[in-house]
Amino acid sequence: MIRFTTAGESHGRALVAILEGVPAGLALAAADIDAELTRRMQGYGRGGRMKIEADRVQILSGVRAGETIGAPIALLVENKDFANWSEVMAVEAGADPAKRRLTRPRPGHADLAGALKYDRRDARDVLERSSARETVARVAAGAVCRRLLAAFGVEIGSHVVALGGIEAALPATLPVPLDRAADASPVRCLDPVAEVEMVARIDAARKEGDTLGGVAEVVVRGLVVGLGSHIAWDRRLDGRLAAAWMSIPAVKAVEIGLGVQAAHLPGSEAHDEIARAAPGAARNAGGFARATNRAGGLEGGMTTGGPLVARVAMKPLSTLMRPLASVDLETGAAAKAQAERSDVTAVPAMGVIAEAMAALVLADAYAEKFGGDSLGEMRRNVGGYLAQLDERRGAWGVEP
Ligand code: EPS
């Protein structure tokens, strides 16, 4: 299967990812990954850090002559800001850890629990790793999975549907490709009226020393029916996706399809009736069609072949320039939490990160169902499955 791990501190030398299980024969260039890294850096409401960084990947292994070779892919993205932090963040003993100490934990951040759990006197040891800077490595690994999924016609996008309490009006039909359409907006929102209000809300929050959360909707098109499985709790795709999205820093909720709203509706209004697809419809759904997509493209922990639609909700960032009450870890005295340079909001970036996490989980689901050490083998296996779906329809006398 496809799995990955990341390492690196926010102001350390670099972020790294190791991605394993990508089949051989996938065309891959650093530029493919850089495009996603650049998307992650955008978004109105970011702080000074994004002016320092210009994230570019170095592919260290697993690729030869522009093609994956089936070996683990090691990816490295340097932190330009390390040049300003080398004394504080140096690996060697004798560096100056007394500088830039963090002893007044921020409510909502990992500072307090992390300092207690890992027995660190300086909560910088916690914040450096809990920082959302780590998502650079996820997006780099996700970009590779995105390329793999694209080989099977899968397209992943997202857009911001709420930010700072302002809700966007949703278009009747979403643009294709969704990722590029959303990227054209400074807050990755498709509603131009809400976009203006969101930007103003961010400006106001910045002035007030406050931060803002919001919601991104992730949409994945082109998946085949039957990814994931109903047979075991940990193979259910909705659970795997929700876990991946919930692991994004500051994400507090995930909804699939109608989500929480479904709990308040009668069954007659919460499901998607099944019909036969019109002749010539895409083969992924096995010849079946739904007029609605309340399930968000997932039933019984498996894809339906319709669009996968989910909402990922992020709380406001916990670094406030007008800090909340805290306690100094050294003295035990009541004190205001530490105010570090940070962003006002990172909701637009969170959508891009949610796309990457979806790519990682879905590429794994493809590898699980279709195996294949090479892209060619995986293609044959997908083709065989689609032919099996066609065959069932053939038995009804319907042209595939
Ligand atoms: C972050 C704080 C800010 C953000 C950072 C996440 O960094 P700094 O403390 O260096 O100003 O900009 O996000 C990134 C660096 C990034 O690449 O997304 C935090 O505390 O989580």
Short mmCIF file of C-alpha atoms and ligand atoms in Angstrom, two decimals:
data_model
loop_
_atom_site.label_atom_id
_atom_site.label_comp_id
_atom_site.label_asym_id
_atom_site.label_seq_id
_atom_site.Cartn_x
_atom_site.Cartn_y
_atom_site.Cartn_z
CA MET A 1 0.00 0.00 0.00
CA ILE A 2 0.97 3.63 -0.15
CA ARG A 3 2.23 5.10 3.10
CA PHE A 4 4.25 8.13 4.08
CA THR A 5 5.93 9.83 6.97
CA THR A 6 7.25 13.34 7.49
CA ALA A 7 9.97 14.97 9.59
CA GLY A 8 11.22 18.47 10.17
CA GLU A 9 10.74 21.50 12.40
CA SER A 10 9.13 24.76 11.36
CA HIS A 11 12.35 26.81 11.70
CA GLY A 12 14.74 23.89 11.31
CA ARG A 13 16.81 23.13 8.25
CA ALA A 14 14.12 21.44 6.13
CA LEU A 15 10.90 19.46 5.95
CA VAL A 16 11.14 15.95 4.54
CA ALA A 17 8.70 13.27 3.44
CA ILE A 18 9.24 9.63 2.54
CA LEU A 19 6.51 8.15 0.36
CA GLU A 20 6.43 4.42 -0.22
CA GLY A 21 4.34 2.25 -2.52
CA VAL A 22 4.04 4.45 -5.60
CA PRO A 23 4.26 2.12 -8.61
CA ALA A 24 7.11 2.32 -11.09
CA GLY A 25 6.63 4.11 -14.38
CA LEU A 26 4.85 7.28 -13.25
CA ALA A 27 6.27 10.39 -14.92
CA LEU A 28 7.33 12.76 -12.15
CA ALA A 29 9.24 16.05 -12.10
CA ALA A 30 10.02 18.44 -9.26
CA ALA A 31 7.86 21.03 -11.06
CA ASP A 32 4.76 18.83 -10.53
CA ILE A 33 5.32 18.99 -6.79
CA ASP A 34 6.38 22.66 -6.74
CA ALA A 35 3.09 23.66 -8.35
CA GLU A 36 1.22 22.21 -5.35
CA LEU A 37 3.68 23.74 -2.85
CA THR A 38 3.05 27.14 -4.40
CA ARG A 39 -0.72 26.68 -4.16
CA ARG A 40 -0.33 25.92 -0.43
CA MET A 41 1.59 29.16 0.16
CA GLN A 42 -1.16 31.36 -1.28
CA GLY A 43 -4.14 32.81 0.50
CA TYR A 44 -5.03 36.16 1.95
CA GLY A 45 -4.44 36.36 5.69
CA ARG A 46 -0.98 34.84 5.85
CA GLY A 47 1.72 36.46 7.97
CA GLY A 48 5.31 37.49 7.29
CA ARG A 49 6.65 33.94 6.99
CA MET A 50 5.26 33.35 3.52
CA LYS A 51 7.25 36.34 2.26
CA ILE A 52 10.43 34.60 3.43
CA GLU A 53 9.74 31.13 2.03
CA ALA A 54 9.57 30.05 -1.63
CA ASP A 55 8.95 26.32 -1.22
CA ARG A 56 10.72 24.14 -3.79
CA VAL A 57 11.16 20.39 -3.57
CA GLN A 58 14.30 18.35 -4.06
CA ILE A 59 13.50 14.78 -5.08
CA LEU A 60 16.23 12.75 -3.38
CA SER A 61 15.27 9.22 -4.40
CA GLY A 62 12.78 6.92 -6.07
CA VAL A 63 12.81 8.75 -9.42
CA ARG A 64 15.16 8.18 -12.37
CA ALA A 65 15.13 9.91 -15.72
CA GLY A 66 11.80 11.56 -14.90
CA GLU A 67 10.00 8.33 -13.90
CA THR A 68 9.29 6.64 -10.59
CA ILE A 69 11.11 3.30 -10.17
CA GLY A 70 8.89 1.82 -7.45
CA ALA A 71 11.34 2.68 -4.67
CA PRO A 72 10.59 4.99 -1.71
CA ILE A 73 10.42 8.60 -2.85
CA ALA A 74 12.29 10.95 -0.51
CA LEU A 75 11.35 14.62 -0.78
CA LEU A 76 13.05 17.59 0.85
CA VAL A 77 11.92 21.23 1.11
CA GLU A 78 14.35 23.66 2.70
CA ASN A 79 13.22 26.29 5.19
CA LYS A 80 14.70 29.56 4.01
CA ASP A 81 13.90 31.01 7.44
CA PHE A 82 16.42 28.58 8.96
CA ALA A 83 19.10 31.12 8.07
CA ASN A 84 17.51 33.44 10.66
CA TRP A 85 17.11 30.67 13.23
CA SER A 86 20.28 28.64 12.85
CA GLU A 87 21.56 29.57 16.30
CA VAL A 88 18.27 28.73 18.03
CA MET A 89 17.52 25.60 16.01
CA ALA A 90 20.99 24.10 15.53
CA VAL A 91 21.25 20.36 16.06
CA GLU A 92 24.62 20.63 17.80
CA ALA A 93 24.95 21.03 21.56
CA GLY A 94 26.21 24.46 22.53
CA ALA A 95 23.71 26.31 20.37
CA ASP A 96 21.67 28.90 22.16
CA PRO A 97 18.40 27.30 23.25
CA ALA A 98 17.84 30.10 25.76
CA LYS A 99 16.91 32.37 22.89
CA ARG A 100 13.31 32.54 21.67
CA ARG A 101 12.05 30.37 24.51
CA LEU A 102 8.33 29.79 24.75
CA THR A 103 7.14 29.43 28.33
CA ARG A 104 3.66 30.95 28.17
CA PRO A 105 1.60 28.32 26.32
CA ARG A 106 -1.05 29.46 23.85
CA PRO A 107 -4.57 28.16 24.56
CA GLY A 108 -5.54 25.95 21.64
CA HIS A 109 -1.97 25.10 20.60
CA ALA A 110 -0.01 21.95 21.39
CA ASP A 111 2.32 23.98 23.66
CA LEU A 112 1.01 22.98 27.09
CA ALA A 113 0.12 19.32 26.64
CA GLY A 114 3.30 18.79 24.58
CA ALA A 115 5.59 20.44 27.13
CA LEU A 116 4.12 18.35 29.96
CA LYS A 117 4.07 15.10 27.99
CA TYR A 118 7.61 15.39 26.57
CA ASP A 119 8.96 17.05 29.73
CA ARG A 120 10.30 20.10 27.90
CA ARG A 121 11.00 23.31 29.84
CA ASP A 122 10.93 25.26 26.56
CA ALA A 123 7.67 24.72 24.68
CA ARG A 124 9.53 25.68 21.47
CA ASP A 125 10.48 22.01 21.31
CA VAL A 126 6.77 21.33 20.88
CA LEU A 127 5.66 24.21 18.70
CA GLU A 128 8.42 23.65 16.17
CA ARG A 129 6.94 20.29 15.24
CA SER A 130 3.26 21.05 15.87
CA SER A 131 3.49 24.06 13.54
CA ALA A 132 1.40 23.75 10.40
CA ARG A 133 4.63 24.27 8.47
CA GLU A 134 4.78 20.44 8.61
CA THR A 135 2.02 20.35 6.00
CA VAL A 136 4.61 21.33 3.37
CA ALA A 137 5.84 17.74 3.51
CA ARG A 138 2.31 16.36 3.28
CA VAL A 139 1.51 18.48 0.25
CA ALA A 140 4.76 17.37 -1.42
CA ALA A 141 3.90 13.68 -0.87
CA GLY A 142 0.27 14.34 -1.80
CA ALA A 143 1.37 15.92 -5.09
CA VAL A 144 2.94 12.61 -6.14
CA CYS A 145 -0.27 10.74 -5.27
CA ARG A 146 -2.25 13.33 -7.18
CA ARG A 147 -0.16 12.54 -10.28
CA LEU A 148 -0.86 8.84 -9.80
CA LEU A 149 -4.60 9.42 -9.44
CA ALA A 150 -4.63 11.72 -12.48
CA ALA A 151 -3.36 8.74 -14.51
CA PHE A 152 -6.73 7.14 -13.67
CA GLY A 153 -8.81 10.22 -14.44
CA VAL A 154 -9.20 11.32 -10.82
CA GLU A 155 -9.33 15.05 -10.22
CA ILE A 156 -9.17 16.65 -6.76
CA GLY A 157 -10.19 20.20 -5.93
CA SER A 158 -11.41 22.33 -3.04
CA HIS A 159 -12.89 25.72 -2.34
CA VAL A 160 -13.53 27.81 0.75
CA VAL A 161 -17.22 27.85 1.69
CA ALA A 162 -16.94 29.80 4.96
CA LEU A 163 -14.33 32.04 6.56
CA GLY A 164 -14.56 34.13 9.71
CA GLY A 165 -18.30 33.49 9.96
CA ILE A 166 -19.01 34.60 6.38
CA GLU A 167 -20.70 31.89 4.33
CA ALA A 168 -20.28 31.69 0.57
CA ALA A 169 -23.21 31.13 -1.76
CA LEU A 170 -22.55 27.93 -3.69
CA PRO A 171 -22.71 27.96 -7.48
CA ALA A 172 -25.34 25.66 -9.05
CA THR A 173 -22.56 23.64 -10.65
CA LEU A 174 -18.94 23.64 -9.59
CA PRO A 175 -16.33 24.70 -12.14
CA VAL A 176 -13.96 22.14 -13.65
CA PRO A 177 -11.12 22.04 -12.76
CA LEU A 178 -12.18 23.22 -9.32
CA ASP A 179 -8.67 23.63 -7.87
CA ARG A 180 -7.60 26.20 -10.48
CA ALA A 181 -10.91 28.10 -10.32
CA ALA A 182 -10.63 28.45 -6.54
CA ASP A 183 -6.94 29.39 -6.74
CA ALA A 184 -7.92 32.47 -8.77
CA SER A 185 -9.52 33.94 -5.62
CA PRO A 186 -7.34 35.38 -2.82
CA VAL A 187 -9.37 33.39 -0.30
CA ARG A 188 -10.06 30.42 -2.68
CA CYS A 189 -13.79 31.25 -2.62
CA LEU A 190 -16.05 30.94 -5.68
CA ASP A 191 -18.58 33.55 -4.48
CA PRO A 192 -17.19 37.00 -5.41
CA VAL A 193 -19.45 38.85 -2.95
CA ALA A 194 -18.42 36.63 -0.02
CA GLU A 195 -14.81 36.90 -1.16
CA VAL A 196 -14.81 40.69 -0.65
CA GLU A 197 -16.43 40.30 2.78
CA MET A 198 -13.93 37.62 3.80
CA VAL A 199 -10.97 39.80 2.82
CA ALA A 200 -12.44 42.71 4.84
CA ARG A 201 -13.06 40.37 7.79
CA ILE A 202 -9.41 39.24 7.67
CA ASP A 203 -8.20 42.87 7.60
CA ALA A 204 -10.40 43.66 10.62
CA ALA A 205 -9.18 40.59 12.53
CA ARG A 206 -5.57 41.53 11.82
CA LYS A 207 -6.19 44.99 13.27
CA GLU A 208 -7.86 43.47 16.32
CA GLY A 209 -4.99 41.04 16.87
CA ASP A 210 -7.41 38.18 16.33
CA THR A 211 -7.55 35.07 14.11
CA LEU A 212 -10.21 33.38 11.95
CA GLY A 213 -11.29 29.86 11.08
CA GLY A 214 -13.44 28.50 8.30
CA VAL A 215 -14.56 25.60 6.15
CA ALA A 216 -13.21 24.19 2.88
CA GLU A 217 -15.18 21.82 0.69
CA VAL A 218 -13.17 19.07 -1.00
CA VAL A 219 -14.53 17.53 -4.21
CA VAL A 220 -13.00 14.49 -5.93
CA ARG A 221 -14.25 13.44 -9.35
CA GLY A 222 -13.52 10.37 -11.45
CA LEU A 223 -13.19 7.74 -8.69
CA VAL A 224 -14.32 4.20 -9.46
CA VAL A 225 -17.10 2.56 -7.44
CA GLY A 226 -15.91 0.27 -4.63
CA LEU A 227 -12.77 1.89 -3.19
CA GLY A 228 -12.52 1.14 0.54
CA SER A 229 -14.61 -1.63 2.06
CA HIS A 230 -17.56 -2.35 4.32
CA ILE A 231 -15.96 -5.50 5.72
CA ALA A 232 -13.75 -4.04 8.44
CA TRP A 233 -13.81 -0.81 10.43
CA ASP A 234 -10.36 0.27 9.39
CA ARG A 235 -10.95 -0.31 5.70
CA ARG A 236 -13.95 2.01 5.52
CA LEU A 237 -12.89 4.85 3.29
CA ASP A 238 -14.97 7.52 5.04
CA GLY A 239 -13.15 6.77 8.30
CA ARG A 240 -9.76 6.82 6.60
CA LEU A 241 -10.47 10.13 4.90
CA ALA A 242 -11.90 11.69 8.06
CA ALA A 243 -8.83 10.63 10.05
CA ALA A 244 -6.53 12.11 7.42
CA TRP A 245 -8.41 15.40 7.37
CA MET A 246 -8.77 15.56 11.16
CA SER A 247 -5.00 15.21 11.42
CA ILE A 248 -4.48 18.57 9.70
CA PRO A 249 -3.48 21.13 12.35
CA ALA A 250 -6.45 23.15 13.69
CA VAL A 251 -9.08 21.00 11.94
CA LYS A 252 -11.90 20.28 14.35
CA ALA A 253 -14.63 18.70 12.19
CA VAL A 254 -15.22 16.80 8.97
CA GLU A 255 -18.55 16.26 7.23
CA ILE A 256 -19.14 13.90 4.34
CA GLY A 257 -22.07 14.68 2.05
CA LEU A 258 -24.95 16.12 4.09
CA GLY A 259 -22.89 15.43 7.20
CA VAL A 260 -24.50 16.61 10.45
CA GLN A 261 -27.58 17.78 8.54
CA ALA A 262 -28.39 14.16 7.64
CA ALA A 263 -28.93 13.41 11.32
CA HIS A 264 -31.86 15.83 11.37
CA LEU A 265 -33.65 14.56 8.25
CA PRO A 266 -35.98 11.60 7.71
CA GLY A 267 -34.51 8.72 5.70
CA SER A 268 -36.67 9.65 2.73
CA GLU A 269 -34.73 12.91 2.44
CA ALA A 270 -31.26 11.71 3.40
CA HIS A 271 -30.41 9.13 0.74
CA ASP A 272 -29.73 9.04 -2.98
CA GLU A 273 -32.17 6.96 -5.01
CA ILE A 274 -30.64 4.55 -7.48
CA ALA A 275 -31.36 4.67 -11.21
CA ARG A 276 -29.80 3.24 -14.36
CA ALA A 277 -27.36 5.61 -15.99
CA ALA A 278 -28.04 6.91 -19.46
CA PRO A 279 -26.25 4.96 -22.20
CA GLY A 280 -22.73 6.27 -22.69
CA ALA A 281 -22.39 7.49 -19.07
CA ALA A 282 -18.96 7.23 -17.42
CA ARG A 283 -18.07 3.63 -16.58
CA ASN A 284 -16.81 4.31 -13.01
CA ALA A 285 -20.22 4.01 -11.35
CA GLY A 286 -20.96 0.66 -13.00
CA GLY A 287 -23.87 2.00 -15.05
CA PHE A 288 -25.86 3.42 -12.15
CA ALA A 289 -26.82 7.03 -11.55
CA ARG A 290 -28.05 9.23 -8.70
CA ALA A 291 -30.01 12.44 -9.10
CA THR A 292 -28.71 13.62 -5.70
CA ASN A 293 -25.40 13.15 -3.86
CA ARG A 294 -26.41 13.45 -0.21
CA ALA A 295 -24.02 10.65 0.71
CA GLY A 296 -21.10 12.66 -0.66
CA GLY A 297 -20.04 9.79 -2.89
CA LEU A 298 -19.54 7.26 -0.08
CA GLU A 299 -21.88 4.43 0.97
CA GLY A 300 -20.95 1.61 3.33
CA GLY A 301 -17.41 2.93 3.56
CA MET A 302 -16.97 2.61 -0.22
CA THR A 303 -17.01 5.02 -3.12
CA THR A 304 -20.20 5.08 -5.20
CA GLY A 305 -18.46 6.29 -8.35
CA GLY A 306 -20.10 9.70 -7.94
CA PRO A 307 -18.21 12.80 -6.81
CA LEU A 308 -16.74 12.55 -3.31
CA VAL A 309 -17.81 15.70 -1.44
CA ALA A 310 -16.68 16.61 2.09
CA ARG A 311 -16.31 19.67 4.26
CA VAL A 312 -13.32 20.22 6.48
CA ALA A 313 -13.65 22.79 9.29
CA MET A 314 -10.71 24.63 10.83
CA LYS A 315 -10.78 26.53 14.12
CA PRO A 316 -9.17 29.99 14.33
CA LEU A 317 -5.38 29.79 14.72
CA SER A 318 -4.29 29.75 18.33
CA THR A 319 -1.52 32.36 18.05
CA LEU A 320 -3.24 35.66 18.85
CA MET A 321 -1.48 38.99 18.75
CA ARG A 322 -3.91 40.04 21.49
CA PRO A 323 -3.17 36.96 23.59
CA LEU A 324 -5.48 34.97 25.83
CA ALA A 325 -4.84 34.16 29.48
CA SER A 326 -2.22 31.56 30.29
CA VAL A 327 0.25 30.52 32.99
CA ASP A 328 4.04 30.92 32.81
CA LEU A 329 5.52 27.42 32.94
CA GLU A 330 8.63 28.67 34.76
CA THR A 331 7.09 30.82 37.49
CA GLY A 332 3.56 29.46 37.72
CA ALA A 333 2.28 33.03 37.56
CA ALA A 334 -0.74 34.05 35.55
CA ALA A 335 0.46 35.65 32.30
CA LYS A 336 -0.73 36.39 28.82
CA ALA A 337 0.09 33.67 26.26
CA GLN A 338 3.11 34.28 24.08
CA ALA A 339 2.45 36.20 20.85
CA GLU A 340 4.60 34.79 18.06
CA ARG A 341 4.62 35.93 14.45
CA SER A 342 1.80 34.01 12.74
CA ASP A 343 -1.05 34.11 10.22
CA VAL A 344 -4.50 35.69 10.73
CA THR A 345 -6.03 32.77 8.89
CA ALA A 346 -4.79 29.73 6.94
CA VAL A 347 -8.17 28.45 5.75
CA PRO A 348 -7.34 28.89 2.02
CA ALA A 349 -4.13 26.85 2.51
CA MET A 350 -6.01 24.26 4.57
CA GLY A 351 -8.16 23.47 1.51
CA VAL A 352 -5.01 22.69 -0.49
CA ILE A 353 -3.69 20.54 2.37
CA ALA A 354 -7.04 18.72 2.56
CA GLU A 355 -6.72 17.98 -1.17
CA ALA A 356 -3.26 16.51 -0.52
CA MET A 357 -4.50 14.34 2.34
CA ALA A 358 -7.36 13.13 0.13
CA ALA A 359 -4.82 12.26 -2.59
CA LEU A 360 -2.70 10.25 -0.13
CA VAL A 361 -5.69 8.25 1.17
CA LEU A 362 -7.26 7.70 -2.25
CA ALA A 363 -3.99 6.67 -3.91
CA ASP A 364 -3.63 4.14 -1.09
CA ALA A 365 -7.18 2.93 -1.77
CA TYR A 366 -6.34 2.47 -5.47
CA ALA A 367 -3.16 0.60 -4.56
CA GLU A 368 -5.15 -1.58 -2.16
CA LYS A 369 -7.81 -2.51 -4.72
CA PHE A 370 -5.69 -2.65 -7.85
CA GLY A 371 -2.19 -3.44 -6.59
CA GLY A 372 0.45 -3.23 -9.24
CA ASP A 373 4.17 -2.66 -8.92
CA SER A 374 4.16 -0.74 -12.18
CA LEU A 375 1.73 1.80 -13.54
CA GLY A 376 1.07 -0.53 -16.48
CA GLU A 377 0.06 -3.36 -14.16
CA MET A 378 -2.18 -1.04 -12.16
CA ARG A 379 -3.80 0.18 -15.40
CA ARG A 380 -4.50 -3.40 -16.50
CA ASN A 381 -6.08 -4.14 -13.14
CA VAL A 382 -8.30 -1.04 -13.25
CA GLY A 383 -9.21 -1.90 -16.83
CA GLY A 384 -10.13 -5.45 -15.79
CA TYR A 385 -12.40 -4.13 -13.05
CA LEU A 386 -14.14 -1.69 -15.39
CA ALA A 387 -14.65 -4.57 -17.85
CA GLN A 388 -16.20 -6.62 -15.02
CA LEU A 389 -18.63 -3.77 -14.31
CA ASP A 390 -19.45 -3.49 -18.03
CA GLU A 391 -20.09 -7.22 -18.19
CA ARG A 392 -22.84 -7.03 -15.56
CA ARG A 393 -24.61 -4.40 -17.60
CA GLY A 394 -24.05 -6.51 -20.68
CA ALA A 395 -26.15 -9.22 -19.02
CA TRP A 396 -29.13 -6.82 -19.05
CA GLY A 397 -28.65 -6.27 -22.72
CA VAL A 398 -27.39 -2.72 -22.17
CA GLU A 399 -24.49 -1.45 -24.24
CA PRO A 400 -21.52 -0.58 -22.02
C1 EPS B 1 2.60 28.60 12.17
C2 EPS B 1 3.08 29.90 12.36
C3 EPS B 1 3.58 30.73 11.22
C4 EPS B 1 2.96 30.24 9.95
C5 EPS B 1 3.28 28.76 9.85
C6 EPS B 1 2.48 28.00 10.83
O1 EPS B 1 4.99 30.58 11.04
P1 EPS B 1 6.03 31.54 11.74
O2 EPS B 1 5.91 31.28 13.20
O3 EPS B 1 7.37 31.14 11.20
O4 EPS B 1 5.63 32.95 11.34
O5 EPS B 1 3.38 30.99 8.84
O6 EPS B 1 3.01 28.27 8.58
C7 EPS B 1 4.05 28.08 7.73
C8 EPS B 1 5.29 28.48 7.98
C9 EPS B 1 3.68 27.40 6.50
O7 EPS B 1 4.54 27.15 5.65
O8 EPS B 1 2.48 27.08 6.36
C10 EPS B 1 2.18 27.78 13.30
O9 EPS B 1 2.46 28.14 14.46
O10 EPS B 1 1.54 26.73 13.10
#
